XYZ file of C-alpha atoms in Angstrom:
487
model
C -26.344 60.127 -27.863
C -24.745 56.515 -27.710
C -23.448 55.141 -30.923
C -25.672 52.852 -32.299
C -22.421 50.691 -33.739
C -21.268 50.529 -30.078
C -24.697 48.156 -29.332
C -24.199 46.705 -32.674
C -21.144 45.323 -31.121
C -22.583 44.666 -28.018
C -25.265 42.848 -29.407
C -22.903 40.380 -31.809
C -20.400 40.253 -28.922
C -23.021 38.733 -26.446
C -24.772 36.134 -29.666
C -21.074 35.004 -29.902
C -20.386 34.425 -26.384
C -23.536 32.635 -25.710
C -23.069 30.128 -29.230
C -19.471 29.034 -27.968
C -20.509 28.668 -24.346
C -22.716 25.990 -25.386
C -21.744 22.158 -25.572
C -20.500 20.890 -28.811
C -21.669 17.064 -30.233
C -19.602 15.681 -32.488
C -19.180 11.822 -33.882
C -16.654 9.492 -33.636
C -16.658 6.603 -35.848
C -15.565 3.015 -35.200
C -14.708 0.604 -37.897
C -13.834 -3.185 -37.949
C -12.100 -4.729 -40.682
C -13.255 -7.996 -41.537
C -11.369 -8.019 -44.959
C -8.185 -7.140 -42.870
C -9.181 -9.729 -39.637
C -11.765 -12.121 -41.258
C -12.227 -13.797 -37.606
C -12.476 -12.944 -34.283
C -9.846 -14.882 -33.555
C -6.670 -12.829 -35.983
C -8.930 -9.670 -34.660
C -8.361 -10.218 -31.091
C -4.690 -11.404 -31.571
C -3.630 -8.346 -33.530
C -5.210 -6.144 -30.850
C -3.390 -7.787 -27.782
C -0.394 -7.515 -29.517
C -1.033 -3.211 -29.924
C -2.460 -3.150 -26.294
C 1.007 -4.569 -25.437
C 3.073 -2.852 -27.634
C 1.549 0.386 -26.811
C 1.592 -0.171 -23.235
C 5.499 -1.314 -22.875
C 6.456 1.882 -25.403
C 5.892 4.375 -22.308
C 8.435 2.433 -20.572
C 12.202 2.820 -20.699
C 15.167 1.197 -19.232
C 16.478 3.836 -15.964
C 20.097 3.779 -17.840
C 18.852 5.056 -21.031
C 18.230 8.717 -22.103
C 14.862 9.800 -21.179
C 13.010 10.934 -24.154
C 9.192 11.418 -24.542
C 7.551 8.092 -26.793
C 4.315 8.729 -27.757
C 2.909 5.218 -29.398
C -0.634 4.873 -31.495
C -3.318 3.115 -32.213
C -2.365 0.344 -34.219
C -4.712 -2.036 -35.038
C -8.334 -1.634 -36.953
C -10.523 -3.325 -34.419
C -9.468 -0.678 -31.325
C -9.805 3.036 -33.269
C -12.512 5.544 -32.969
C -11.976 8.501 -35.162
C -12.259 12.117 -35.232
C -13.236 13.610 -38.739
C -11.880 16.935 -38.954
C -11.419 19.942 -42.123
C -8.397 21.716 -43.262
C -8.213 24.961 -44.812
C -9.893 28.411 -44.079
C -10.489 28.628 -47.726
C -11.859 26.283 -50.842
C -10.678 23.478 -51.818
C -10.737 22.446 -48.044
C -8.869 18.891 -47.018
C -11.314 16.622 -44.751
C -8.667 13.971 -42.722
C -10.378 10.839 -40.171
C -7.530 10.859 -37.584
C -7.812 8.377 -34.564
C -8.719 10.111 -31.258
C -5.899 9.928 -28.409
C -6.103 10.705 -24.874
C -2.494 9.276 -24.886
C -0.795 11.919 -26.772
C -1.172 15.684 -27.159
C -0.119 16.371 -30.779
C -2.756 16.426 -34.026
C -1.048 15.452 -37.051
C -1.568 14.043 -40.373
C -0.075 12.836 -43.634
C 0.653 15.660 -46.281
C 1.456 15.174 -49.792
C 3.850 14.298 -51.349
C 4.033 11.382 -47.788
C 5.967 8.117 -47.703
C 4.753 5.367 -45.686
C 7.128 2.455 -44.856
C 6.023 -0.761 -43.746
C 2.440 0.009 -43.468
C 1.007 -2.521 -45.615
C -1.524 -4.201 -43.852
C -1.773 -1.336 -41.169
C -4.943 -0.116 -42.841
C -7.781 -1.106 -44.777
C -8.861 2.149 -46.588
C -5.527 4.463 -46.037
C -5.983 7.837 -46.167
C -5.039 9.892 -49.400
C -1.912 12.514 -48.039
C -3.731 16.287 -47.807
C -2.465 19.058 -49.567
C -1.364 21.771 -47.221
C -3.195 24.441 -47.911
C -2.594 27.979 -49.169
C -4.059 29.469 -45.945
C -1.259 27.904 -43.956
C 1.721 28.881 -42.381
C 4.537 27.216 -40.919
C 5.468 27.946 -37.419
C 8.352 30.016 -35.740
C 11.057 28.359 -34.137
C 10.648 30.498 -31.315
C 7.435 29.378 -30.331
C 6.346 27.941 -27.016
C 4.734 25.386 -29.711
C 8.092 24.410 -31.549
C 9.156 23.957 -27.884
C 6.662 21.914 -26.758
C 6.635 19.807 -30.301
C 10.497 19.597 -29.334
C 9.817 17.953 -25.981
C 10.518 21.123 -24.474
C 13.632 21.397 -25.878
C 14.862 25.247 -25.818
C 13.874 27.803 -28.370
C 17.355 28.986 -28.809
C 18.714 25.476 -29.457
C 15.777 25.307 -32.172
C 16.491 28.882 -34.247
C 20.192 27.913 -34.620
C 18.715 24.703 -36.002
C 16.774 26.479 -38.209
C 20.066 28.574 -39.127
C 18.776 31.694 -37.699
C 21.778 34.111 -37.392
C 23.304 34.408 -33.667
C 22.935 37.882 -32.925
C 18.927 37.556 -34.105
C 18.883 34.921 -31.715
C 20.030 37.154 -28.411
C 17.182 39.457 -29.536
C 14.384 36.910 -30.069
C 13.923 38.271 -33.443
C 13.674 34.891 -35.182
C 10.225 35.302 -36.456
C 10.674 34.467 -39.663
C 12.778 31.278 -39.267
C 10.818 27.753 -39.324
C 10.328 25.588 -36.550
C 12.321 22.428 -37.471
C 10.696 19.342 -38.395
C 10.153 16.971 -35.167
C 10.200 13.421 -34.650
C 7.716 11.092 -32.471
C 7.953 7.391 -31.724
C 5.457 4.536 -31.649
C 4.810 1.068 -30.393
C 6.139 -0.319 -33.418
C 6.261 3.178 -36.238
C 7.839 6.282 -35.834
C 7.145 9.896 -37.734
C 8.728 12.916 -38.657
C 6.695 16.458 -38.797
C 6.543 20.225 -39.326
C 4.414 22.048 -37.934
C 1.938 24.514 -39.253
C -1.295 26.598 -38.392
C -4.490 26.733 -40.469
C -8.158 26.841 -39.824
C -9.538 23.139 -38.654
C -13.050 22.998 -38.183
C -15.694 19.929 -37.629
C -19.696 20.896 -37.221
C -19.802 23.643 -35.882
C -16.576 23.793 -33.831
C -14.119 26.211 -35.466
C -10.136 26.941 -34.851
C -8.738 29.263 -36.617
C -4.528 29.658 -36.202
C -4.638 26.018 -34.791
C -1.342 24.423 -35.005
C -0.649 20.708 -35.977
C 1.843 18.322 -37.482
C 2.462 17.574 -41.368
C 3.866 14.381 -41.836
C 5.668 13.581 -44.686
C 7.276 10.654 -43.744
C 6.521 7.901 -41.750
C 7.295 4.516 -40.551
C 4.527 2.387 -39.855
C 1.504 4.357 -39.046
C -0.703 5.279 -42.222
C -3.086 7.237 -40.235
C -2.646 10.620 -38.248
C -3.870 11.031 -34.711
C -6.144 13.992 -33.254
C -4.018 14.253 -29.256
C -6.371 14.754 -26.438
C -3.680 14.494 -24.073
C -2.949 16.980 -21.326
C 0.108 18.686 -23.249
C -0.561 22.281 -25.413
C -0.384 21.085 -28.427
C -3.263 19.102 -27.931
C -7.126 19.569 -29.854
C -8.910 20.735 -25.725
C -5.569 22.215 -25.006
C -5.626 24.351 -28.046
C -9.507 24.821 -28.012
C -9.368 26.239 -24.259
C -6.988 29.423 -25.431
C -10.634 30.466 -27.379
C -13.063 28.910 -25.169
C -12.484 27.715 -21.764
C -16.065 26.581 -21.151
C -15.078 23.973 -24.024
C -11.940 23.056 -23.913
C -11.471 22.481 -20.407
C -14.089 19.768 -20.034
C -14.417 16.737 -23.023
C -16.459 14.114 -22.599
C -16.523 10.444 -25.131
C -19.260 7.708 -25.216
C -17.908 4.971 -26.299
C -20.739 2.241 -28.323
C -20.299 -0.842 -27.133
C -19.426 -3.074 -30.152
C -17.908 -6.851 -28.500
C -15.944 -6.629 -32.137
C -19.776 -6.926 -33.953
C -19.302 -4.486 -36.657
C -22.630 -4.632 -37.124
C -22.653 -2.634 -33.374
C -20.955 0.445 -34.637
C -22.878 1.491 -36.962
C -23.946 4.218 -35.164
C -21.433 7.292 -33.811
C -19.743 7.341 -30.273
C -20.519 10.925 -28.903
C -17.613 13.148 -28.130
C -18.602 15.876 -26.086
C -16.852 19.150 -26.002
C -17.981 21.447 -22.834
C -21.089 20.566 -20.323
C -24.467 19.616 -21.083
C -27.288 19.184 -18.964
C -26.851 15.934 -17.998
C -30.574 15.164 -16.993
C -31.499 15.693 -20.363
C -29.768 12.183 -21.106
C -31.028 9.018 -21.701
C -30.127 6.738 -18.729
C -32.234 3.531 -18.871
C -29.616 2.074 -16.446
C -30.112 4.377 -13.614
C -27.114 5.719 -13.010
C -26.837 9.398 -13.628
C -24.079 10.821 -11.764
C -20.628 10.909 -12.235
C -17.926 8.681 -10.422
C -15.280 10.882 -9.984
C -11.675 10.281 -9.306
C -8.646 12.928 -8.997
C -6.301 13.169 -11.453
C -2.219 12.718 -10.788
C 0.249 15.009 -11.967
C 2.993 13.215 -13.953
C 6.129 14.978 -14.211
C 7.538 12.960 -16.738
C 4.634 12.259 -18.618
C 2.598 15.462 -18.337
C 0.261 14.342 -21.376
C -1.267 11.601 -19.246
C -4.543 11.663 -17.508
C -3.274 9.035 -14.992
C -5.474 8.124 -11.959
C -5.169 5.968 -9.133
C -6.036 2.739 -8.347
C -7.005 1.470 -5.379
C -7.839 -2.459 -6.304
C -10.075 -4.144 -8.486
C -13.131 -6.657 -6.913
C -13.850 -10.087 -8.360
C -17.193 -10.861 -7.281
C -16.900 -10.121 -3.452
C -13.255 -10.344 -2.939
C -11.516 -7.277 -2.976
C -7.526 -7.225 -4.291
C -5.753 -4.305 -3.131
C -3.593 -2.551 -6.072
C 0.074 -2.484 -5.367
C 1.277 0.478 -4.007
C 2.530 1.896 -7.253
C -1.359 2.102 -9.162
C -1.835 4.514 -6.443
C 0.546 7.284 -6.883
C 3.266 8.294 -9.259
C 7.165 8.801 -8.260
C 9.251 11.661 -8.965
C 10.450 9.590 -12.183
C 7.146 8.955 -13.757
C 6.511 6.019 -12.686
C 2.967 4.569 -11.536
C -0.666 4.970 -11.490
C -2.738 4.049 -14.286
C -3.939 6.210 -17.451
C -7.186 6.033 -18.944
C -6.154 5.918 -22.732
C -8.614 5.917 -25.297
C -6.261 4.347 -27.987
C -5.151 1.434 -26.110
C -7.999 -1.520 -26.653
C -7.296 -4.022 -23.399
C -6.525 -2.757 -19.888
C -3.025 -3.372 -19.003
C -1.905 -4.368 -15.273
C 1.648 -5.089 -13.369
C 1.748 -9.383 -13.548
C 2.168 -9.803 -10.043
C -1.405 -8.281 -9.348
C -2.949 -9.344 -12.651
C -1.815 -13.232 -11.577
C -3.745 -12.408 -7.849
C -6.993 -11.116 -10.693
C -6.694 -14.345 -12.442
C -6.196 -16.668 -9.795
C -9.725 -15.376 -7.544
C -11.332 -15.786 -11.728
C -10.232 -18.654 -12.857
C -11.039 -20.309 -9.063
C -14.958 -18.893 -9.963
C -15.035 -20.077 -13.593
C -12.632 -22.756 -14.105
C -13.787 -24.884 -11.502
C -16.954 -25.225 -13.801
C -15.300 -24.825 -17.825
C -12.297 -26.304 -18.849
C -9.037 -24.117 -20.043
C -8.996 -23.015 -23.369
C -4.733 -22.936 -23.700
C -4.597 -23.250 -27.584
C -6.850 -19.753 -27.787
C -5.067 -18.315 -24.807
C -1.236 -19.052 -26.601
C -3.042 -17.878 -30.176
C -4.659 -14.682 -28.808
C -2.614 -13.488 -25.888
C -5.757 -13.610 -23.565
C -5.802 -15.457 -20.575
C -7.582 -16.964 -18.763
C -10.011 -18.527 -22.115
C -12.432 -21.347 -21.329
C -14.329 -23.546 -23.388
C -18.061 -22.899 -22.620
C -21.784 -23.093 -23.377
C -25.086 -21.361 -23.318
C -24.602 -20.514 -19.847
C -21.213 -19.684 -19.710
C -21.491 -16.210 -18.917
C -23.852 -17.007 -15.879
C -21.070 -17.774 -14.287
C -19.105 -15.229 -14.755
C -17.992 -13.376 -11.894
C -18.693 -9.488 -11.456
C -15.454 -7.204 -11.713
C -15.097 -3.562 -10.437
C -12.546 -1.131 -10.444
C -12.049 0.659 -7.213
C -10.184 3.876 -7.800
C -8.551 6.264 -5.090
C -11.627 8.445 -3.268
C -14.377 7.619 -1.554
C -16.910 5.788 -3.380
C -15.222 6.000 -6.753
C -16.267 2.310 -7.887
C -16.603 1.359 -11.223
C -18.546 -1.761 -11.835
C -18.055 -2.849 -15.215
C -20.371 -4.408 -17.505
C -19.985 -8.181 -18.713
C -19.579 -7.462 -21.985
C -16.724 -5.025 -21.250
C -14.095 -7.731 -19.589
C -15.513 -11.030 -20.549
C -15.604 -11.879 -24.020
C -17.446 -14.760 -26.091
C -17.145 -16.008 -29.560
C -17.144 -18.907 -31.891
C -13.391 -20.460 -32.401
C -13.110 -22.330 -35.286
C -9.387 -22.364 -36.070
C -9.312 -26.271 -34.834
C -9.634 -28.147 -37.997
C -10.160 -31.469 -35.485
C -12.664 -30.131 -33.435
C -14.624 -28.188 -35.008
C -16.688 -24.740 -33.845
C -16.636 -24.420 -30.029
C -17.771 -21.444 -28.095
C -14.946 -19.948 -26.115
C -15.026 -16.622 -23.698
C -12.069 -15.063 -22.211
C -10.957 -12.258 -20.152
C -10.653 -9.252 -21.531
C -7.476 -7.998 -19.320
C -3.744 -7.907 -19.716
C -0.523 -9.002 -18.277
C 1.392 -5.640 -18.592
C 4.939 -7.551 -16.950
C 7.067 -7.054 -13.955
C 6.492 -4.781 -12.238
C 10.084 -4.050 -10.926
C 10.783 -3.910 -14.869
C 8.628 -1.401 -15.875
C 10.062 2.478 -14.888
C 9.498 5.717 -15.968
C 5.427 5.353 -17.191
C 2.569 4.039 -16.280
C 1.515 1.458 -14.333
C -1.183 0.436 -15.907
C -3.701 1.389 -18.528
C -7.258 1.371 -18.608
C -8.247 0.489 -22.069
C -11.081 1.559 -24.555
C -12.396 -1.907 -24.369
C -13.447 -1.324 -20.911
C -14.883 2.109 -21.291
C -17.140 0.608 -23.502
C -20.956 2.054 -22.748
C -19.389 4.611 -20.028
C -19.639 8.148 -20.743
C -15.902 9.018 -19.397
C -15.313 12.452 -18.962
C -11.937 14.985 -18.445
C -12.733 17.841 -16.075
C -9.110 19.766 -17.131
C -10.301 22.695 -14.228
C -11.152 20.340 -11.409
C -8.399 17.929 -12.600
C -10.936 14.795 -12.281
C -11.943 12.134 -14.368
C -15.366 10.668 -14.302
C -17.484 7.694 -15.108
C -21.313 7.240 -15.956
C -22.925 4.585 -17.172
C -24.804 5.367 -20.264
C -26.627 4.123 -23.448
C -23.998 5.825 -26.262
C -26.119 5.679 -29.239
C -28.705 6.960 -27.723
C -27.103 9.519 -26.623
C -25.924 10.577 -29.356
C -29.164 10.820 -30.661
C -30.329 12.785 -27.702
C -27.923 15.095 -27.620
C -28.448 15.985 -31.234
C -32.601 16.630 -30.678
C -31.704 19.437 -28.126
């Protein structure tokens, strides 16, 4: 006769299978500080200025060392956040850390944690987080202290870590510490040891999941939960449990035009497949764009795609050859980043983008050069009620056939109320919501362009890590969220 433990087993085996297999929903927060950026105007500066910053970090002169620089999410107005728990056991540590398809590290401040220059960075800073007793630090002979050391080797690591020699030509340095690792930023820097502990959010679980305590940074107040391609990162580490889950993530991001009032409501992040005729698409587009992924063997933590052109209206303007591909150094094609706010492009084919725009609109609106030199935007015009109306459409044309992406209005055109002209007065101004990432026989070893949150606004973007595509749907986010929640 069978032993009835042996279906037991069977039984709870199957249950747990089945739970993980299915999709998990969790929320992503956006906030905008209008006690930090009281106007549109300071909001919008500040942001093009971490767009740009961000951008120009992943670049490197060819005559310097080549290093891996991972930059953040600087500024308030372009975050969406990732609420996570530390700790397998009470008193468990909750931590809001900005969500990065940019990087592939998580990490976080720990207590006791010194923060230099970050006044300013951050409304409501986050209190440090007490490791906790559950957690262990992790061995310098790990393919994780390797990775966290830009794959620097193990060996080098243990004798940093004083492991004796003859423990190191037996791998038998266990017991000895990875050392503490540093990462650079747009305009911060860190320094972190790594550890392993239980993180959960909902009803997603990781236990032994390995992340960065910070102790010490320069700065950057706020940690950062890496979706990037690298092993260290949340779908990365998520995929050694679950496949199904980690090898497919999906974000919604709720369009907000800078209206706090807008976001409000949680941005779905998506981990695994869901059905996706069960969601709310009042827009009519169901399916997917997809476009391939390209390998990056400089920057393997990139989800860099190419770029075929972008459309204004009905003229097409092919990409330079370089959005297209990427060289044996690194260099070219464009990432989709979800902590970079404004899309960046190479100047010589932005200019050709603002020339066929500003021939469509400024032919009716005059300039707006004072908001252009205060924000960093370009081209701004002065406008009215009708302003938008003419507007020209834009769409991104990425490499494959049929992968368009036309984007909403609101999502590259953007109107407010200046009133920083004491003569003047309040006057409406709109401007484009793209960026002049420089030269483009400057930039080397990174991308050539980004494609910022700003424009994935009201797109559910997705990261197929098995069939190495990303894809784009136009969708209603809050709702969304709120359908994916009654299933």
């Amino acid at each position: 006769m069978a032993n009835p433990l042996f279906f037991l087993c069977l039984i709870l085996c199957f249950l747990i299978s089945f739970t993980i297999s299915q999709p998990l929903f969790l929320p992503l927060t956006h906030f905008l500080s209008k006690t930090q950026y009281p106007t549109t105007h300071h909001l919008l500066k500040a942001t093009a200025a971490s767009s740009s910053a961000r951008f120009n970090r992943h670049h490197h002169k060819k005559s310097k060392k080549q290093q891996r620089q991972v930059s953040l999410p600087l500024s308030p107005g372009s975050d969406y956040t990732l609420t996570l728990t530390i700790g397998a056991h009470p008193p468990h540590s909750t931590v809001s850390l900005y969500l990065d398809t940019g990087s592939d590290v998580v990490w976080f401040p720990c207590h006791p944690f010194e923060c230099i220059l970050c006044e300013g960075k951050s409304e409501f800073p986050p209190a440090p987080i007490n490791i906790s007793a559950s957690a262990t630090r992790v061995s310098c002979q790990s393919p994780e202290c390797s990775a966290a050391h830009n794959n620097f080797p193990n060996s080098d690591l243990c004798v940093m870590s004083k492991c004796p020699l003859d423990q190191i030509e037996v791998s038998e340095c266990g017991s000895y510490s990875c050392p503490s690792f540093y990462y650079a930023y747009g305009d911060g820097s860190f320094v972190a040891k790594l550890h392993t502990d239980t993180v959960s959010s909902n009803s997603l679980v990781l236990r032994n999941f390995t992340f960065g305590c910070a102790h010490e940074s320069l700065g950057e107040p706020v940690g950062v939960a890496g979706f990037g391609r690298g092993i260290l990162s949340l779908p990365a580490q998520l995929s050694t449990v679950n496949p199904q889950l980690g090898n497919r993530f999906s974000y919604c991001l709720v369009s907000h035009s800078f209206n706090s009032d807008k976001v409000r409501r949680p941005s779905p992040l998506i981990l695994g497949r869901y059905k996706e005729k069960k969601a709310p698409n009042t827009d009519g587009l169901a399916q997917f764009v997809y476009t391939d992924m390209l390998d990056n063997p400089k920057h393997q933590y990139f989800y860099t795609v190419g770029l075929e052109g972008i459309s204004v209206g009905r003229v097409n303007i092919p990409a330079p050859a370089m959005l297209k591909k990427v060289d044996s150094d690194g260099y070219g094609g464009m990432v989709v980043d979800s902590g970079t706010t404004f899309t960046m492009l190479p100047e010589k084919f932005y200019n050709q983008i603002v020339a066929e725009f500003d021939r469509r609109v400024g032919r009716v609106y005059k300039r707006a050069t004072e908001v252009e030199d205060n924000t960093g935007l370009s081209p701004c015009y002065y406008g009215d009620a009708k302003l938008a109306m003419n507007v020209p459409s834009v769409t991104l044309r990425f490499v494959g056939n049929g992968s368009s992406v036309m984007l909403p209005k609101r999502n590259y055109f953007h109107e407010y109320v200046d009133d920083t002209d004491g003569v003047k007065g309040k006057r409406n101004v709109g401007c484009l919501m793209l960026m002049n990432g420089g030269d483009e026989e400057e930039l080397s070893g990174g991308p050539g362009a980004t494609l910022g949150n700003y424009q994935q606004q009201g797109f559910e973007v997705v990261y197929d890590l098995e069939e190495k595509k990303v894809g784009f749907a136009k969708r209603q986010c809050a709702s969304l969220w709120e359908s994916l929640n009654q299933n």
